[in-house]
Short mmCIF file of C-alpha atoms in Angstrom, two decimals:
data_model
loop_
_atom_site.label_atom_id
_atom_site.label_comp_id
_atom_site.label_asym_id
_atom_site.label_seq_id
_atom_site.Cartn_x
_atom_site.Cartn_y
_atom_site.Cartn_z
CA MET X 1 129.91 148.69 -37.45
CA ARG X 2 131.24 145.26 -38.37
CA PRO X 3 134.16 145.15 -40.82
CA ILE X 4 132.86 144.50 -44.32
CA ILE X 5 134.52 141.43 -45.84
CA GLY X 6 134.11 140.75 -49.55
CA ILE X 7 134.02 137.11 -50.68
CA THR X 8 134.66 136.26 -54.33
CA SER X 9 132.07 133.97 -55.85
CA TYR X 10 131.14 131.54 -58.62
CA VAL X 11 128.72 132.07 -61.50
CA VAL X 12 127.29 128.63 -62.25
CA PRO X 13 123.93 127.02 -63.10
CA ALA X 14 121.98 126.31 -59.91
CA THR X 15 118.62 124.69 -59.14
CA TRP X 16 116.23 125.56 -56.32
CA GLY X 17 112.48 125.55 -55.92
CA VAL X 18 110.87 125.89 -59.35
CA TRP X 19 114.04 127.25 -60.96
CA GLN X 20 116.19 124.85 -62.94
CA ASN X 21 119.81 125.44 -63.99
CA LEU X 22 119.54 129.19 -63.63
CA PRO X 23 122.88 131.05 -63.96
CA SER X 24 123.58 132.11 -60.39
CA THR X 25 126.11 133.98 -58.29
CA LEU X 26 126.92 131.81 -55.30
CA VAL X 27 129.47 130.59 -52.80
CA PRO X 28 129.24 127.86 -50.15
CA HIS X 29 127.53 129.36 -47.10
CA ASP X 30 130.40 128.12 -44.91
CA TYR X 31 132.41 131.14 -46.06
CA VAL X 32 129.66 133.57 -45.08
CA GLU X 33 129.09 131.88 -41.73
CA ALA X 34 132.82 131.82 -40.98
CA VAL X 35 133.06 135.57 -41.61
CA THR X 36 129.91 136.27 -39.60
CA LEU X 37 131.07 134.21 -36.62
CA ALA X 38 134.37 136.10 -36.70
CA GLY X 39 132.51 139.39 -36.33
CA GLY X 40 132.55 140.52 -39.95
CA ARG X 41 129.80 141.41 -42.42
CA ALA X 42 130.03 139.20 -45.51
CA VAL X 43 129.36 140.61 -48.99
CA LEU X 44 129.47 138.43 -52.12
CA LEU X 45 131.51 139.67 -55.07
CA PRO X 46 130.54 138.28 -58.49
CA PRO X 47 133.21 138.29 -61.23
CA ASP X 48 133.65 141.81 -62.67
CA ASP X 49 136.67 142.92 -64.68
CA ARG X 50 135.56 146.51 -65.31
CA ASP X 51 137.26 148.02 -62.26
CA ALA X 52 138.15 147.35 -58.63
CA ASP X 53 136.20 150.31 -57.20
CA VAL X 54 134.27 148.01 -54.85
CA LEU X 55 137.39 147.81 -52.67
CA ARG X 56 136.61 151.30 -51.40
CA ALA X 57 133.61 149.78 -49.61
CA LEU X 58 135.51 146.78 -48.18
CA ASP X 59 137.64 146.30 -45.08
CA GLY X 60 138.95 142.85 -46.04
CA LEU X 61 138.86 140.29 -48.83
CA VAL X 62 138.40 136.51 -49.01
CA LEU X 63 139.48 134.87 -52.25
CA ALA X 64 137.28 131.77 -52.24
CA GLY X 65 137.96 128.37 -53.77
CA GLY X 66 136.71 127.34 -57.18
CA PRO X 67 137.92 126.26 -60.62
CA ASP X 68 141.52 126.20 -61.79
CA VAL X 69 143.48 129.34 -62.61
CA ASP X 70 144.05 129.99 -66.32
CA PRO X 71 147.62 128.75 -66.98
CA ALA X 72 148.08 131.54 -69.53
CA LEU X 73 148.40 133.85 -66.52
CA TYR X 74 151.71 132.19 -65.66
CA GLY X 75 152.84 131.50 -69.22
CA ALA X 76 151.86 127.82 -69.52
CA ALA X 77 149.68 125.78 -71.85
CA ALA X 78 146.60 124.15 -70.35
CA HIS X 79 146.86 120.56 -69.11
CA PRO X 80 143.99 118.28 -70.25
CA ALA X 81 142.73 118.15 -66.64
CA THR X 82 142.73 121.96 -66.22
CA GLU X 83 139.33 123.64 -66.14
CA PHE X 84 139.20 127.40 -65.73
CA ARG X 85 136.75 130.29 -66.02
CA ALA X 86 138.38 133.19 -67.84
CA GLU X 87 135.84 135.75 -66.61
CA ARG X 88 136.47 134.84 -62.98
CA ASP X 89 140.24 134.91 -63.43
CA ALA X 90 140.08 138.36 -65.05
CA GLY X 91 137.82 139.86 -62.40
CA GLU X 92 139.62 138.36 -59.42
CA MET X 93 143.12 139.15 -60.66
CA LEU X 94 142.12 142.79 -61.11
CA LEU X 95 140.58 142.83 -57.64
CA LEU X 96 143.53 141.06 -56.03
CA ARG X 97 146.20 143.31 -57.50
CA ALA X 98 144.29 146.40 -56.39
CA ALA X 99 143.76 144.93 -52.91
CA LEU X 100 147.49 144.23 -52.60
CA ASP X 101 148.30 147.78 -53.70
CA ALA X 102 145.86 149.11 -51.09
CA ASP X 103 147.28 146.81 -48.36
CA LEU X 104 143.77 145.44 -47.74
CA PRO X 105 143.72 142.39 -45.43
CA ILE X 106 143.45 139.24 -47.59
CA LEU X 107 142.70 135.59 -46.81
CA ALA X 108 143.12 133.42 -49.91
CA VAL X 109 141.60 129.91 -49.83
CA CYS X 110 142.58 127.00 -52.12
CA ARG X 111 142.17 128.46 -55.64
CA GLY X 112 142.60 131.83 -53.94
CA MET X 113 146.06 130.86 -52.69
CA GLN X 114 146.99 129.71 -56.18
CA LEU X 115 145.80 133.01 -57.68
CA LEU X 116 147.75 134.87 -54.99
CA ALA X 117 150.92 132.98 -55.94
CA VAL X 118 150.41 133.71 -59.64
CA ALA X 119 149.85 137.41 -58.87
CA ALA X 120 153.18 137.32 -57.01
CA GLY X 121 154.96 136.05 -60.13
CA GLY X 122 154.73 132.34 -59.33
CA SER X 123 153.39 129.30 -61.14
CA LEU X 124 151.35 126.15 -60.52
CA HIS X 125 151.53 122.39 -60.91
CA GLN X 126 148.47 121.75 -63.03
CA HIS X 127 147.75 118.16 -62.00
CA LEU X 128 149.22 116.95 -58.71
CA PRO X 129 148.40 113.24 -59.24
CA GLU X 130 150.95 113.28 -62.07
CA THR X 131 153.47 115.33 -60.08
CA LEU X 132 153.13 113.46 -56.79
CA GLY X 133 151.93 110.03 -57.87
CA HIS X 134 148.87 110.11 -55.62
CA ALA X 135 145.46 111.83 -55.30
CA ARG X 136 145.29 112.33 -51.54
CA HIS X 137 144.70 116.08 -51.94
CA ARG X 138 141.44 115.38 -53.82
CA PRO X 139 140.51 111.77 -53.05
CA ALA X 140 137.01 111.69 -54.62
CA PRO X 141 134.31 114.06 -55.92
CA GLY X 142 132.92 116.05 -53.00
CA VAL X 143 135.26 114.38 -50.49
CA TYR X 144 137.89 116.38 -48.62
CA GLY X 145 141.35 114.95 -48.19
CA GLU X 146 142.52 114.95 -44.58
CA HIS X 147 146.15 115.17 -43.56
CA GLU X 148 148.58 117.23 -41.49
CA ALA X 149 150.78 120.13 -42.47
CA THR X 150 154.05 121.41 -41.07
CA PHE X 151 154.33 125.16 -40.47
CA THR X 152 157.40 127.37 -40.34
CA PRO X 153 158.16 128.38 -36.73
CA GLY X 154 157.52 132.08 -36.18
CA SER X 155 155.25 132.44 -39.21
CA ARG X 156 151.78 133.92 -39.01
CA ILE X 157 150.14 130.60 -39.88
CA ALA X 158 152.16 128.74 -37.24
CA GLU X 159 151.03 131.27 -34.65
CA LEU X 160 147.40 130.95 -35.71
CA MET X 161 147.28 127.15 -35.94
CA GLY X 162 149.20 126.40 -32.75
CA GLU X 163 149.64 122.69 -32.13
CA ASP X 164 146.79 121.75 -34.47
CA ARG X 165 148.20 120.68 -37.84
CA ALA X 166 145.13 118.88 -39.28
CA ILE X 167 143.73 120.30 -42.51
CA HIS X 168 140.95 119.46 -45.00
CA CYS X 169 141.76 119.94 -48.67
CA PHE X 170 140.21 119.48 -52.09
CA HIS X 171 142.46 120.40 -55.01
CA HIS X 172 144.28 118.80 -57.91
CA GLN X 173 146.57 121.76 -58.61
CA GLY X 174 149.18 123.27 -56.34
CA VAL X 175 151.77 125.99 -56.07
CA ALA X 176 155.01 125.15 -57.87
CA ASP X 177 156.64 128.56 -57.38
CA ALA X 178 155.30 131.06 -54.84
CA GLY X 179 156.96 134.03 -56.54
CA SER X 180 157.65 136.83 -54.06
CA LEU X 181 155.56 135.14 -51.35
CA THR X 182 157.04 133.02 -48.56
CA VAL X 183 155.94 129.39 -48.27
CA THR X 184 155.21 128.85 -44.56
CA GLY X 185 153.38 125.51 -44.61
CA ARG X 186 153.83 122.21 -46.42
CA ALA X 187 152.20 118.79 -46.55
CA ASP X 188 154.37 115.75 -45.90
CA ASP X 189 154.74 115.29 -49.69
CA GLY X 190 156.21 118.79 -50.01
CA THR X 191 153.12 120.48 -51.45
CA PRO X 192 152.89 124.12 -50.27
CA GLU X 193 149.94 124.50 -47.90
CA ALA X 194 150.41 128.11 -46.77
CA VAL X 195 151.98 131.25 -48.24
CA GLU X 196 152.41 134.69 -46.72
CA ASN X 197 153.62 138.16 -47.51
CA PRO X 198 155.39 139.14 -44.28
CA ASN X 199 155.59 142.76 -45.48
CA GLY X 200 151.82 143.16 -45.91
CA ARG X 201 149.27 144.11 -43.27
CA PHE X 202 147.64 140.67 -43.58
CA VAL X 203 148.23 138.56 -46.69
CA LEU X 204 147.72 134.85 -46.03
CA GLY X 205 146.99 132.03 -48.45
CA VAL X 206 146.07 128.50 -47.42
CA GLN X 207 145.66 125.55 -49.77
CA TRP X 208 143.08 123.89 -47.54
CA HIS X 209 139.49 124.87 -46.72
CA PRO X 210 139.25 126.53 -43.29
CA GLU X 211 135.65 127.54 -44.00
CA TYR X 212 134.70 123.85 -43.87
CA ARG X 213 135.20 123.97 -40.09
CA ARG X 214 134.45 127.69 -39.93
CA ASP X 215 137.90 128.09 -38.46
CA GLN X 216 137.84 131.19 -36.28
CA ARG X 217 141.60 131.29 -36.00
CA LEU X 218 142.02 132.24 -39.66
CA PHE X 219 138.80 134.14 -40.28
CA GLY X 220 139.12 135.81 -36.89
CA ALA X 221 142.63 136.97 -37.79
CA LEU X 222 141.33 138.43 -41.06
CA VAL X 223 138.52 140.33 -39.33
CA ASP X 224 140.88 141.53 -36.59
CA ALA X 225 143.28 142.82 -39.25
CA ALA X 226 140.36 144.60 -40.93
CA ARG X 227 139.40 146.23 -37.63
CA ARG X 228 142.96 147.43 -37.08
CA ALA X 229 143.07 148.83 -40.60
CA ILE X 230 139.84 150.75 -39.99
CA LYS X 231 141.29 152.31 -36.81
CA GLU X 232 144.57 153.19 -38.52
CA ASN X 233 142.78 154.79 -41.46
CA ARG X 234 140.61 156.85 -39.13
CA GLY X 235 143.50 157.74 -36.87
#
């Protein structure tokens, strides 16, 4: 049986066929395909803040990209450019904290990495163009920024990425303080691009979008960690 990997999702108006602006649970299919190609079975997780019981059916978790994280979660007032969805923040934070407690393998992407940092006691820069003086991390609507990152030798992300340092990103917020996590990757402007919990089974956050290229290094590592967890739990 393939490891079951939950992917957090959006609830937004969507249009298809005869249906117009219908509230829908969705996520870019690149996430699903990346998990499938890695040997996992993808399951979409809509926002739900009632409990985290669904984790009992999962072998791994992908925190997908999406809107900004509510700055109230790290004790800040909202910047004018900050746009968040309180229901998604509530559901995903509950899920994330329970997944960390259960040592469930986690891959956190873009917004997911930011949520991971906040859960670890960190904080965010709410609008990088003001902080950095440029918009290369989100150059235009629907256009990924392309640049290289530098990874800490010996880190999990350095091992996974090898000599390839090229990444595709789309974000206007970034990690200011990673809390108890370790920053293991940075852009040339100093922006954190990867965070890890070296004490966890597999806890990796990346600020870029590996699903865009269906990167089997990262999604494969997540699924492999889920397989190992299954064997250990059965053993």
